[in-house]
Amino acid sequence: MNFDRPSTRNSQAGRASANSSDSGTLSYLQSGKLPIESTRTELIWGCVKPGKTISQEFILRNRCSQRVRLQATINGQGFKFIKDQTETGTTLSLMLHSLESRTITVNFSPNSKGAAAAKLMFLPIENDAIHSKRQM
């Protein structure tokens, strides 16, 4: 599984809005890059039999002095995020406070034999998207 971050080519991927109630939240991304770092750039499971589940962890760290709201997405079959010891699916929303580190857990449970690969992407969550989710 490879990690991917937004590039400067997509103007929406490199921006996050801030309003007065979220003044401590990152309002723009310099160079279009998220201010996060990870202890791993790849997760490699090796040989996993169909029906078995293997977990791996990595630590994600916010390097800036403001909060960062992120959505992590895995695009590959058999991969899921774990939160509070429960599988949450292929997307995970989180907020990292200034200089906060958080352990992220990913399960891999293949359904068939053969090679498997996925990409893990981190994108900023727009404040408007957060407010619209709360209203639903």
XYZ file of N, CA and C in Angstrom, residues 9-79:
213
model
N -1.493 20.547 -8.448
C -2.249 20.618 -9.699
C -3.741 20.785 -9.459
N -4.279 20.181 -8.421
C -5.705 20.262 -8.132
C -5.916 21.346 -7.078
N -6.512 22.456 -7.464
C -6.651 23.578 -6.528
C -7.525 23.227 -5.333
N -8.528 22.350 -5.491
C -9.381 21.979 -4.366
C -8.658 21.050 -3.403
N -7.788 20.183 -3.915
C -7.080 19.239 -3.046
C -6.098 19.952 -2.138
N -5.612 21.115 -2.547
C -4.607 21.800 -1.760
C -5.153 22.891 -0.876
N -6.460 22.948 -0.671
C -7.031 24.039 0.106
C -7.972 23.518 1.178
N -7.975 24.211 2.290
C -8.960 23.957 3.335
C -9.444 25.313 3.823
N -10.724 25.450 4.020
C -11.285 26.733 4.443
C -11.269 26.858 5.959
N -11.263 28.088 6.424
C -11.383 28.336 7.863
C -12.406 29.438 8.065
N -13.189 29.306 9.134
C -14.096 30.398 9.464
C -13.762 30.885 10.859
N -14.482 31.863 11.358
C -14.124 32.478 12.634
C -14.192 31.506 13.804
N -15.092 30.515 13.749
C -15.173 29.581 14.870
C -14.047 28.550 14.840
N -13.362 28.441 13.698
C -12.260 27.501 13.575
C -10.953 28.237 13.315
N -10.715 29.347 14.010
C -9.559 30.178 13.721
C -8.245 29.441 13.951
N -8.248 28.374 14.731
C -7.033 27.614 14.945
C -6.851 26.498 13.949
N -7.677 26.454 12.898
C -7.598 25.411 11.891
C -6.838 25.923 10.683
N -6.027 25.086 10.099
C -5.251 25.446 8.930
C -6.165 25.960 7.830
N -5.884 27.145 7.289
C -6.753 27.745 6.285
C -6.210 27.614 4.865
N -4.952 27.271 4.702
C -4.391 27.036 3.375
C -3.197 26.112 3.515
N -2.793 25.540 2.401
C -1.660 24.624 2.403
C -0.544 25.208 1.555
N 0.584 25.458 2.175
C 1.721 25.969 1.425
C 2.202 24.886 0.474
N 2.502 25.246 -0.740
C 2.993 24.331 -1.770
C 2.002 23.223 -2.091
N 0.754 23.326 -1.608
C -0.238 22.302 -1.893
C 0.007 21.000 -1.154
N 0.880 20.996 -0.164
C 1.191 19.773 0.579
C 0.634 19.847 1.987
N 0.082 18.738 2.447
C -0.395 18.672 3.823
C 0.802 18.678 4.766
N 0.691 19.353 5.910
C 1.804 19.414 6.861
C 1.821 18.183 7.776
N 1.798 17.011 7.163
C 1.800 15.775 7.948
C 3.004 14.933 7.559
N 3.422 14.111 8.494
C 4.475 13.144 8.213
C 4.058 11.806 8.792
N 4.626 10.755 8.237
C 4.264 9.407 8.642
C 5.519 8.616 8.951
N 5.388 7.661 9.852
C 6.516 6.789 10.163
C 6.743 5.747 9.081
N 5.766 5.584 8.176
C 5.881 4.600 7.095
C 5.439 5.231 5.783
N 6.064 4.819 4.695
C 5.610 5.242 3.372
C 4.937 4.098 2.636
N 5.113 2.891 3.132
C 4.456 1.710 2.571
C 4.102 0.751 3.696
N 3.032 0.019 3.500
C 2.682 -1.087 4.388
C 2.757 -2.343 3.529
N 3.553 -3.300 3.953
C 3.735 -4.524 3.175
C 3.326 -5.703 4.041
N 2.340 -6.460 3.577
C 1.801 -7.565 4.348
C 2.467 -8.897 4.038
N 3.059 -9.038 2.902
C 3.626 -10.330 2.538
C 2.512 -11.298 2.162
N 2.676 -12.550 2.522
C 1.700 -13.580 2.169
C 0.617 -13.677 3.247
N -0.620 -13.400 2.846
C -1.759 -13.508 3.755
C -2.792 -14.400 3.080
N -3.175 -15.475 3.737
C -4.149 -16.402 3.164
C -5.544 -15.779 3.138
N -6.330 -16.122 2.104
C -7.719 -15.633 2.064
C -8.473 -16.033 3.338
N -9.236 -15.103 3.869
C -9.993 -15.349 5.092
C -9.246 -14.955 6.355
N -7.941 -14.757 6.289
C -7.148 -14.307 7.438
C -7.095 -12.786 7.437
N -6.904 -12.203 8.607
C -6.805 -10.753 8.734
C -5.511 -10.394 9.447
N -4.769 -9.481 8.864
C -3.522 -8.990 9.447
C -3.644 -7.474 9.600
N -3.200 -6.945 10.738
C -3.238 -5.503 10.998
C -1.832 -4.930 10.967
N -1.724 -3.697 10.498
C -0.464 -2.952 10.578
C -0.790 -1.535 11.018
N 0.182 -0.915 11.680
C 0.012 0.441 12.187
C 1.110 1.354 11.676
N 0.793 2.630 11.632
C 1.781 3.663 11.382
C 1.347 4.890 12.168
N 2.266 5.803 12.368
C 1.967 7.017 13.127
C 1.955 8.197 12.177
N 0.882 8.976 12.263
C 0.709 10.175 11.460
C 0.900 11.367 12.387
N 1.680 12.357 11.961
C 1.972 13.512 12.811
C 1.692 14.817 12.073
N 1.001 15.730 12.764
C 0.770 17.084 12.264
C 2.006 17.910 12.594
N 2.675 18.446 11.592
C 3.903 19.211 11.794
C 3.684 20.702 11.994
N 2.453 21.184 11.867
C 2.253 22.638 11.940
C 1.645 23.048 13.285
N 1.516 24.364 13.465
C 1.027 24.897 14.739
C -0.492 25.053 14.768
N -1.186 24.585 13.724
C -2.647 24.659 13.677
C -3.227 23.253 13.525
N -4.522 23.134 13.834
C -5.208 21.857 13.628
C -5.301 21.571 12.133
N -5.321 20.289 11.825
C -5.511 19.861 10.446
C -6.606 18.806 10.440
N -7.639 19.031 9.618
C -8.712 18.050 9.449
C -8.431 17.277 8.175
N -8.429 15.954 8.302
C -8.059 15.088 7.184
C -9.092 14.011 6.941
N -9.134 13.561 5.704
C -9.867 12.343 5.388
C -8.876 11.413 4.707
N -8.724 10.236 5.269
C -7.869 9.207 4.679
C -8.771 8.229 3.938
N -8.348 7.838 2.743
C -9.118 6.917 1.924
C -8.202 5.824 1.392
N -8.671 4.586 1.476
C -7.947 3.448 0.902
C -8.716 3.004 -0.328
N -8.031 2.898 -1.458
C -8.705 2.386 -2.650
C -8.084 1.049 -3.048
N -8.593 -0.002 -2.474
C -8.124 -1.356 -2.778
C -8.965 -2.363 -2.020
N -9.184 -3.516 -2.620
C -10.035 -4.522 -1.989
C -9.321 -5.222 -0.840
N -10.061 -5.435 0.242
C -9.540 -6.160 1.391
C -8.899 -5.298 2.454
N -8.774 -3.986 2.220
C -8.129 -3.073 3.161
C -9.181 -2.235 3.867
